[in-house]
Amino acid sequence: MSLLTLDRASKRFGNRHALADVSLSVASGEIVALVGASGSGKSTLLRLLAGLEAPTSGRALFHDAEIDGPRPEIGVIFQEPRLLPWLSVADNVGFGLAHLNAVERERRVNRALDRVGLAAYAKTLPRELSGGMAQRVSIARALVGQPEVLLLDEPFSALDAFTRTDLQDHLLDLWREDRPTLVLVTHDLDEALVLADRVVLLAGPPGRIFAERPVALARPRERTSAAFQEEKRQLLSTLHAARSGRIYEPEVLEVP
Amino acid sequence: MTTEVTSYAAADQKAVAPCPAGGLRRLARVGLGLVLPLVLALGWEAAARTGVITTHLMPPPSTVAAHIVQLFATGEIWDHLVATLTRMALGFGFGVAAGTVLGALVGYLPVAHRLLDPSVQALRNIPSIAWVPLFILWLGIFETSKITLIAVGVFFPVYMSLAQGFASVDRKLVEVGRVWRLSAFDMIRRILLPATLPTYVIGLRGGLGLGWMFVVAAELMGASEGLGYLMMDGQMTGRPAAILASLVLFAILGKLSDFLLVTATRPMVAWQDGFRR
Ligand SMILES: Nc1ncnc2c1ncn2[C@@H]1O[C@H](COP(=O)(O)OP(=O)(O)OP(=O)(O)O)[C@@H](O)[C@H]1O
Ligand SMILES: [Mg+2]
């Protein structure tokens, strides 16, 4: 059964066509990676699922109900940590828990900080964190509400290779614990192959789905293994084939 | 390689070692700002004593200081101080309240911005002193017109800081608020206001400065007590020392109130990651 669905969703900004007739369904517990060139509408697609934008036509559904705004079951992690600079790490993580009493809030915040390994930094201000630590705090902030879905827009792209692989492993650990559904935008094929069950390629503008490919690697995945490299080679050739139009011939779309 | 690392560490230690002369140095830094006024005062005093300037119109600092001491010694000053401070406090309070509410509204709601901002901007272009005749006509010569004038002066910088400050809050932080489904009120309270606080404090300080300006104007336009009245009185009775004494007191009050404002708000803006904290 599909947890998240885009049903012929289009998005227009003025006369700029960001997404055209995109249909996608994501099963519960699945990890989907969105890849594609700059401007192909990846962020826009994610923002439709997050309820931060409404589709111009078509529908975005969660559990078969229209997504008409951000909702507690769907957490979002942006490319930048977006921590509120005037709040401590703990207050940032607990930002969305204002409805809980202080004791319960602190318990959840501590647990979330524990899970990203930053329990010792609860009282620190964001400006004193490194980029990787700040992004971990933003992961903790998204996790603290125990969302069913986590949407991530190039969450690790600003980080160095070491921190990036660390955080990828970390995300997988978190995923193994309570199996949230993950939809992740990335420019990094290794990242897509380490994390995802399925890779979806967008091209545009106007953004549309060009190709899809399940990742046939058993978990845990070894980045250096021959099977991994072979999978990457095949994914690359799929991408190239798709871009040269052999798999999918994009019709030229008239923008009125 | 190892030696290099050690030498770095040693250099680091030297850099962070507590400086025994730290207190003295800080004193020297503050002291530096006092050099110019002290030199000027001494020069003036010397010029007065040697007869280079006529003390009749330009009394030396010692005379002014003596006058201030006398004002306090006789207790004469207190009523005037209380009058001025009360006007200032009320005017500042009303100005800040109105500027905050209207500034937040205009900053948050595009409709309110389109509806109200052009009018406010037009009113802002009227020099506030120009309101005096109207206020006196409408509100009488007594306290109400004075407090209103001060409030008008305080209003604009505070209003501007929020109306423009909200608009320049990072859209990305606002989106964090949207993801957590904040109500309009909570969006203002938990994201927009804190993010705008540094700008708001600048608005408050600007308002405070204008407030002092208009308290003088208000008291010069007719009052029976207050520091501004003392100045008027000094002019009427030909006592420049009295005028200068009020001037000095205004300067001290202005500086002191600004210092208190900055000190009170410093913890709230300590999170800033700016060029110089
Ligand atoms: N708020 C907006 N207003 C106007 N146009 C927009 C807006 N957001 C996106 N677009 C347009 O929609 C198209 C897709 O943008 P989107 O940000 O989704 O691309 P992307 O695939 O995420 O690119 P990148 O890899 O560079 O992040 C672009 O042509 C962009 O100019
Ligand atoms: Mg993007």
XYZ file of C-alpha atoms and ligand atoms in Angstrom:
565
model
C 0.000 0.000 0.000
C 1.239 3.444 -0.876
C 2.002 5.840 1.950
C 2.945 8.866 -0.136
C 1.496 9.470 -3.565
C 1.890 12.071 -6.252
C -0.926 11.761 -8.729
C -0.170 13.610 -11.974
C 1.129 16.509 -9.936
C 2.276 19.688 -11.682
C 3.743 22.794 -10.173
C 4.066 26.159 -11.823
C 5.698 29.304 -10.478
C 4.283 32.102 -12.593
C 4.952 30.891 -16.113
C 7.845 28.696 -15.033
C 6.968 25.035 -15.125
C 8.845 23.342 -12.273
C 7.066 19.960 -12.314
C 4.943 18.447 -15.051
C 2.565 15.546 -14.470
C 4.656 13.664 -11.972
C 3.258 10.447 -10.559
C 5.101 8.629 -7.841
C 4.168 6.358 -5.009
C 6.268 5.514 -2.008
C 5.518 2.522 0.194
C 5.645 2.595 3.981
C 9.180 2.021 5.236
C 10.696 2.478 1.802
C 13.758 4.618 1.086
C 13.552 6.507 -2.199
C 16.377 8.617 -3.598
C 15.592 11.425 -6.054
C 18.420 12.338 -8.379
C 18.588 14.694 -11.330
C 20.276 17.767 -12.697
C 19.948 21.169 -11.089
C 16.557 22.691 -11.823
C 14.897 19.348 -12.537
C 12.355 19.927 -9.772
C 13.645 17.662 -7.003
C 13.206 20.227 -4.274
C 9.822 21.197 -5.629
C 8.692 17.573 -5.569
C 9.835 17.246 -1.964
C 8.117 20.483 -1.005
C 4.829 19.174 -2.417
C 5.153 16.090 -0.225
C 6.052 18.279 2.760
C 2.948 20.407 2.274
C 5.123 23.509 1.882
C 3.776 24.031 -1.642
C 0.472 23.006 -3.142
C 0.423 21.405 -6.601
C -0.930 23.614 -9.375
C -2.768 20.595 -10.699
C -2.881 16.952 -9.668
C -2.707 15.738 -6.089
C -0.229 14.991 -3.329
C -1.516 12.336 -0.925
C -0.510 10.944 2.435
C -2.408 7.776 3.438
C -4.801 8.632 0.587
C -5.621 12.027 2.123
C -4.728 15.256 0.399
C -1.628 16.956 1.826
C -2.893 20.490 2.423
C -0.076 21.752 4.604
C 2.785 20.571 6.783
C 1.744 17.769 9.117
C 3.225 16.227 12.230
C 3.663 12.776 10.662
C 5.957 14.205 7.994
C 9.331 15.537 9.118
C 11.574 17.656 6.906
C 15.357 17.993 6.891
C 16.713 20.797 4.729
C 20.039 21.171 3.022
C 21.114 23.692 5.659
C 20.529 22.830 9.323
C 18.250 25.880 9.756
C 18.708 25.959 13.500
C 17.299 28.993 15.283
C 20.466 30.800 16.317
C 18.989 32.250 19.518
C 17.993 28.869 20.949
C 20.242 26.290 22.550
C 20.656 22.911 20.858
C 18.111 21.358 23.251
C 15.575 24.138 22.665
C 16.019 23.795 18.917
C 15.358 20.067 19.112
C 12.347 20.607 21.364
C 11.012 23.462 19.222
C 7.984 21.542 17.974
C 7.122 20.048 21.359
C 5.715 23.202 22.953
C 2.451 21.359 23.592
C 4.135 18.870 25.958
C 4.968 19.536 29.597
C 8.569 20.379 30.444
C 9.458 16.955 31.867
C 8.158 14.992 28.912
C 9.708 17.460 26.489
C 13.110 17.168 28.123
C 12.876 13.379 28.086
C 12.169 13.315 24.360
C 14.788 15.927 23.560
C 17.440 14.043 25.480
C 16.521 10.821 23.741
C 16.708 12.453 20.311
C 20.040 14.092 21.120
C 21.311 10.773 22.411
C 20.427 9.116 19.143
C 22.518 11.571 17.150
C 25.325 11.429 19.699
C 25.085 15.030 20.835
C 23.737 14.659 24.383
C 26.717 16.613 25.711
C 25.863 19.656 23.601
C 22.323 20.278 24.853
C 23.108 23.747 26.219
C 25.337 24.862 23.349
C 24.344 27.649 20.964
C 24.222 26.744 17.234
C 27.059 29.118 16.325
C 29.428 26.941 18.351
C 28.679 23.785 16.344
C 30.478 22.445 13.306
C 28.457 21.974 10.118
C 28.115 18.228 10.655
C 27.038 18.643 14.266
C 24.494 21.276 13.282
C 23.029 18.945 10.662
C 22.814 16.171 13.275
C 20.874 18.561 15.507
C 18.466 19.211 12.662
C 18.064 15.441 12.236
C 17.315 15.176 15.948
C 14.778 17.991 15.611
C 13.028 16.121 12.806
C 13.107 12.819 14.692
C 11.820 14.132 17.994
C 8.238 14.182 16.774
C 8.565 10.513 15.703
C 7.373 11.158 12.159
C 6.288 8.330 9.873
C 7.956 10.049 6.942
C 11.219 11.915 6.723
C 11.839 14.137 3.687
C 15.472 15.106 3.166
C 16.662 17.684 0.616
C 20.383 17.157 -0.030
C 20.897 16.806 3.705
C 24.608 16.022 3.601
C 25.735 17.802 0.464
C 27.440 20.644 2.310
C 29.581 18.261 4.387
C 32.976 16.728 3.818
C 33.243 13.110 2.632
C 34.061 11.687 6.089
C 31.204 13.398 7.875
C 28.909 12.572 4.998
C 29.490 8.807 5.113
C 29.237 8.934 8.912
C 25.873 10.608 8.744
C 24.649 8.257 6.030
C 25.449 5.281 8.264
C 23.850 7.131 11.108
C 20.665 7.717 9.154
C 20.543 4.004 8.311
C 20.915 3.114 12.002
C 18.012 5.381 12.831
C 16.006 3.893 9.993
C 16.633 0.325 11.198
C 15.227 1.278 14.609
C 11.769 2.492 13.681
C 11.634 2.231 9.899
C 10.408 5.653 8.871
C 9.726 6.172 5.187
C 12.526 8.240 3.678
C 12.461 10.356 0.537
C 15.863 11.843 -0.084
C 17.161 14.262 -2.707
C 20.808 13.802 -3.523
C 23.425 14.619 -6.139
C 25.637 11.825 -4.942
C 25.115 8.412 -6.601
C 27.074 6.668 -3.843
C 24.717 8.181 -1.311
C 21.708 7.040 -3.315
C 23.092 3.504 -3.585
C 24.055 3.231 0.083
C 20.695 4.413 1.333
C 17.930 3.793 -1.149
C 15.676 0.891 -2.105
C 14.848 2.761 -5.275
C 16.439 5.549 -7.288
C 14.173 7.950 -9.185
C 15.689 10.154 -11.861
C 14.128 13.520 -12.642
C 14.948 15.702 -15.601
C 13.725 19.112 -16.597
C 12.620 21.794 -16.398
C 9.789 21.115 -16.605
C 10.569 18.397 -14.104
C 9.349 14.915 -14.867
C 10.337 11.394 -13.928
C 12.764 10.071 -16.527
C 13.693 6.701 -15.137
C 13.402 4.565 -12.045
C 15.639 1.787 -10.855
C 15.442 -0.472 -7.802
C 18.724 -0.941 -5.964
C 19.432 -4.666 -5.952
C 21.962 -4.688 -3.134
C 21.557 -6.542 0.152
C 21.930 -4.532 3.362
C 24.232 -3.656 4.995
C 25.888 -2.294 1.885
C 29.608 -2.082 1.515
C 30.633 1.017 -0.432
C 33.836 -0.581 -1.664
C 32.422 -3.964 -2.664
C 32.510 -5.127 -6.280
C 28.725 -5.551 -6.287
C 28.327 -1.935 -5.170
C 30.605 -0.668 -7.910
C 28.812 -2.788 -10.483
C 25.462 -1.398 -9.324
C 26.838 2.102 -9.604
C 28.074 1.418 -13.132
C 24.650 0.178 -14.148
C 22.901 3.114 -12.513
C 25.198 5.488 -14.379
C 24.431 3.856 -17.686
C 20.706 4.047 -16.903
C 21.116 7.751 -16.236
C 23.033 8.271 -19.454
C 20.564 6.246 -21.472
C 17.709 8.208 -19.957
C 19.351 11.513 -20.749
C 20.079 10.582 -24.307
C 16.390 9.752 -24.582
C 16.647 6.038 -25.247
C 14.426 5.012 -22.378
C 11.986 7.834 -22.252
C 11.374 10.406 -24.908
C 10.214 13.591 -23.187
C 7.566 15.381 -25.157
C 8.190 19.050 -25.612
C 5.837 20.843 -23.283
C 4.187 24.038 -24.336
C 4.294 26.606 -21.591
C 1.532 29.126 -22.164
C 56.696 16.966 12.584
C 56.331 16.460 16.319
C 58.320 19.548 17.130
C 56.099 21.570 14.871
C 52.987 20.390 16.648
C 54.479 21.183 20.039
C 55.492 24.626 18.989
C 51.960 25.348 17.797
C 50.579 24.187 21.108
C 52.999 26.437 22.957
C 52.040 29.406 20.845
C 48.384 28.647 21.503
C 48.917 28.565 25.228
C 50.601 31.919 25.159
C 47.655 33.348 23.275
C 45.038 32.177 25.749
C 47.068 32.673 28.946
C 45.137 35.061 31.208
C 46.637 38.514 30.996
C 47.406 39.922 34.458
C 47.086 43.451 33.122
C 43.659 42.644 31.608
C 41.724 44.813 34.060
C 44.113 47.706 33.642
C 43.955 47.391 29.903
C 40.167 47.528 29.930
C 40.326 50.609 32.124
C 42.765 52.180 29.685
C 40.408 51.446 26.805
C 37.487 53.168 28.547
C 39.835 55.938 29.678
C 40.788 56.684 26.104
C 37.306 57.993 25.429
C 37.613 60.416 28.348
C 40.806 62.049 27.125
C 39.211 64.432 24.641
C 36.460 65.830 26.929
C 38.973 66.228 29.785
C 41.431 68.127 27.610
C 38.649 70.382 26.324
C 37.360 71.032 29.849
C 40.811 71.856 31.156
C 41.533 74.117 28.191
C 38.260 75.920 28.741
C 38.937 76.301 32.442
C 42.396 77.693 31.736
C 41.058 80.050 29.083
C 38.432 81.341 31.498
C 40.897 81.876 34.345
C 43.402 83.701 32.186
C 40.649 85.927 30.854
C 40.868 84.745 27.255
C 37.089 84.160 27.260
C 34.468 86.117 29.138
C 33.142 84.010 32.018
C 30.011 86.120 31.989
C 28.698 84.290 28.898
C 30.839 81.162 28.963
C 31.242 80.068 32.550
C 34.110 77.598 33.092
C 33.452 73.951 33.994
C 34.147 74.605 37.637
C 31.293 77.108 37.813
C 28.941 74.729 36.023
C 29.950 71.896 38.357
C 29.393 74.136 41.348
C 25.949 74.991 40.040
C 25.059 71.325 39.661
C 26.288 70.584 43.174
C 24.199 73.438 44.456
C 21.098 72.188 42.642
C 21.457 68.869 44.409
C 22.474 70.398 47.752
C 19.376 72.575 47.931
C 17.225 69.685 46.729
C 15.826 72.013 44.111
C 16.713 69.577 41.326
C 14.532 66.647 42.386
C 11.174 67.987 41.305
C 12.614 68.881 37.933
C 14.299 65.517 37.500
C 11.144 63.650 38.464
C 9.058 65.756 36.058
C 11.401 65.149 33.145
C 11.882 61.450 33.849
C 8.150 60.866 34.267
C 7.368 62.515 30.936
C 10.144 60.614 29.293
C 9.099 57.257 30.766
C 5.447 57.694 29.795
C 6.230 59.007 26.328
C 8.766 56.274 25.697
C 6.397 53.608 27.011
C 3.478 54.668 24.823
C 5.725 55.204 21.798
C 7.319 51.770 22.143
C 3.966 50.058 22.688
C 2.376 51.669 19.639
C 5.483 51.211 17.482
C 5.768 47.547 18.453
C 2.147 46.607 17.836
C 1.824 48.513 14.575
C 5.304 47.562 13.362
C 4.666 43.874 14.025
C 1.291 44.034 12.290
C 2.672 45.780 9.221
C 5.739 43.537 9.164
C 3.703 40.349 9.373
C 0.615 41.014 7.281
C 1.146 42.090 3.660
C -2.374 43.546 3.697
C -1.561 45.691 6.710
C 1.639 46.772 5.010
C -0.194 47.926 1.915
C -2.915 49.561 3.966
C -0.919 51.332 6.661
C 2.704 51.712 5.659
C 2.272 54.459 3.038
C 0.381 56.630 5.517
C 2.883 56.017 8.296
C 5.758 56.817 5.965
C 4.021 60.027 4.914
C 3.531 61.061 8.541
C 7.153 60.210 9.258
C 8.216 62.879 6.838
C 6.636 65.584 8.972
C 9.315 66.873 11.371
C 7.864 65.864 14.724
C 8.349 69.336 16.198
C 5.871 70.564 13.621
C 3.135 68.766 15.568
C 3.621 71.050 18.558
C 1.044 73.743 17.715
C -1.580 71.151 16.885
C -0.930 69.087 20.003
C -1.145 72.158 22.173
C -4.389 73.154 20.512
C -5.884 69.672 20.855
C -4.415 68.446 24.091
C -3.674 71.611 26.012
C -0.402 73.017 27.260
C 0.002 70.499 30.091
C 1.346 66.974 30.340
C -0.772 65.226 27.697
C 0.586 67.204 24.780
C 4.179 66.791 25.989
C 3.895 63.043 26.467
C 2.209 62.682 23.091
C 5.014 64.576 21.393
C 7.645 62.337 22.979
C 5.656 59.218 22.080
C 5.445 60.362 18.447
C 9.206 60.780 18.363
C 9.800 57.337 19.877
C 7.199 55.645 17.695
C 8.863 55.907 14.286
C 12.243 54.241 14.858
C 10.560 51.412 16.770
C 7.907 50.977 14.101
C 10.490 51.009 11.318
C 12.701 48.446 13.003
C 9.880 45.885 13.162
C 8.064 46.709 9.920
C 11.305 46.311 7.985
C 12.958 43.812 10.326
C 10.200 41.211 9.913
C 10.455 41.458 6.150
C 14.154 40.668 6.205
C 13.930 37.629 8.496
C 15.455 34.631 6.718
C 12.669 32.900 4.790
C 14.338 29.601 5.634
C 13.786 30.095 9.344
C 10.167 31.085 8.716
C 9.785 27.800 6.858
C 10.957 25.924 9.947
C 8.048 27.554 11.735
C 5.716 26.452 8.959
C 6.933 22.848 9.154
C 6.004 22.894 12.851
C 2.631 24.466 12.023
C 3.000 27.575 14.174
C -0.006 29.872 14.452
C 0.418 33.472 13.287
C 0.868 34.619 16.861
C 3.455 31.936 17.616
C 5.247 32.645 14.351
C 5.683 36.250 15.485
C 6.530 35.356 19.064
C 8.849 32.393 18.469
C 10.526 33.181 15.140
C 10.027 36.719 13.820
C 10.474 38.686 17.040
C 13.584 36.846 18.264
C 15.141 37.016 14.805
C 14.393 40.747 14.626
C 15.502 41.493 18.180
C 18.918 42.940 17.250
C 17.248 45.339 14.799
C 14.499 46.040 17.331
C 17.061 47.022 19.962
C 18.583 49.471 17.490
C 15.064 50.853 16.946
C 14.550 51.167 20.714
C 17.851 53.008 21.094
C 16.991 55.331 18.230
C 13.589 55.908 19.838
C 15.184 56.652 23.171
C 17.498 59.220 21.592
C 14.615 60.943 19.832
C 12.604 60.729 23.057
C 15.233 62.812 24.856
C 15.239 65.259 21.990
C 11.500 65.751 22.216
C 11.393 65.932 25.976
C 13.610 69.003 25.664
C 11.445 70.400 22.894
C 8.316 69.754 24.941
C 9.733 71.427 28.007
C 11.028 74.408 26.072
C 7.578 75.007 24.621
C 6.231 75.827 28.025
C 6.582 74.031 31.311
C 6.757 74.964 34.953
C 9.172 72.236 35.893
C 11.685 69.865 34.302
C 15.253 70.140 33.109
C 14.110 71.905 29.948
C 12.306 74.452 32.103
C 15.567 75.055 34.031
C 17.228 75.825 30.719
C 14.472 78.263 29.730
C 14.693 79.840 33.162
C 18.481 80.165 32.829
C 18.018 81.910 29.523
C 15.356 84.319 30.841
C 17.400 85.233 33.887
C 20.680 85.379 32.011
C 22.468 82.566 33.840
C 24.451 80.504 31.328
C 25.737 78.236 34.097
C 22.161 77.086 34.742
C 21.693 76.281 31.058
C 24.964 74.377 30.885
C 24.138 72.489 34.073
C 20.861 71.224 32.542
C 22.723 70.368 29.373
C 25.199 68.252 31.304
C 22.377 66.549 33.210
C 20.576 65.764 29.943
C 23.752 64.262 28.556
C 24.232 62.105 31.641
C 20.590 60.949 31.664
C 20.681 60.167 27.941
C 23.869 58.161 28.198
C 22.702 56.384 31.347
C 19.318 55.387 29.896
C 20.975 54.095 26.728
C 23.459 52.125 28.811
C 20.630 50.585 30.835
C 18.736 49.676 27.666
C 21.780 48.040 26.098
C 22.624 46.181 29.289
C 19.075 44.944 29.747
C 18.813 43.664 26.181
C 22.328 42.246 25.833
C 21.438 38.730 27.061
C 18.631 38.615 24.503
C 20.893 39.338 21.533
C 23.958 37.437 22.775
C 23.289 34.658 20.250
C 24.316 36.870 17.350
C 27.218 35.483 15.393
C 28.409 38.787 14.050
C 31.660 40.423 13.086
C 32.151 41.869 16.555
C 30.234 40.520 19.519
N 9.755 29.670 -5.323
C 10.017 29.584 -6.650
N 9.671 30.582 -7.467
C 9.899 30.508 -8.799
N 10.480 29.478 -9.414
C 10.864 28.440 -8.652
C 10.656 28.436 -7.235
N 11.146 27.285 -6.739
C 11.615 26.605 -7.798
N 11.448 27.283 -8.952
C 11.825 26.831 -10.304
O 11.421 25.506 -10.436
C 12.401 24.748 -11.100
C 12.805 23.552 -10.258
O 13.418 24.027 -9.068
P 13.893 23.045 -7.916
O 14.390 23.905 -6.807
O 12.812 22.106 -7.595
O 15.099 22.290 -8.628
P 16.098 21.221 -7.992
O 15.989 20.004 -8.811
O 15.879 21.090 -6.550
O 17.485 21.920 -8.289
P 18.841 21.867 -7.403
O 19.472 20.557 -7.679
O 19.652 23.005 -7.964
O 18.456 22.069 -5.983
C 13.544 25.690 -11.385
O 13.450 26.073 -12.738
C 13.309 26.860 -10.491
O 13.730 28.025 -11.120
Mg 17.002 21.626 -4.788
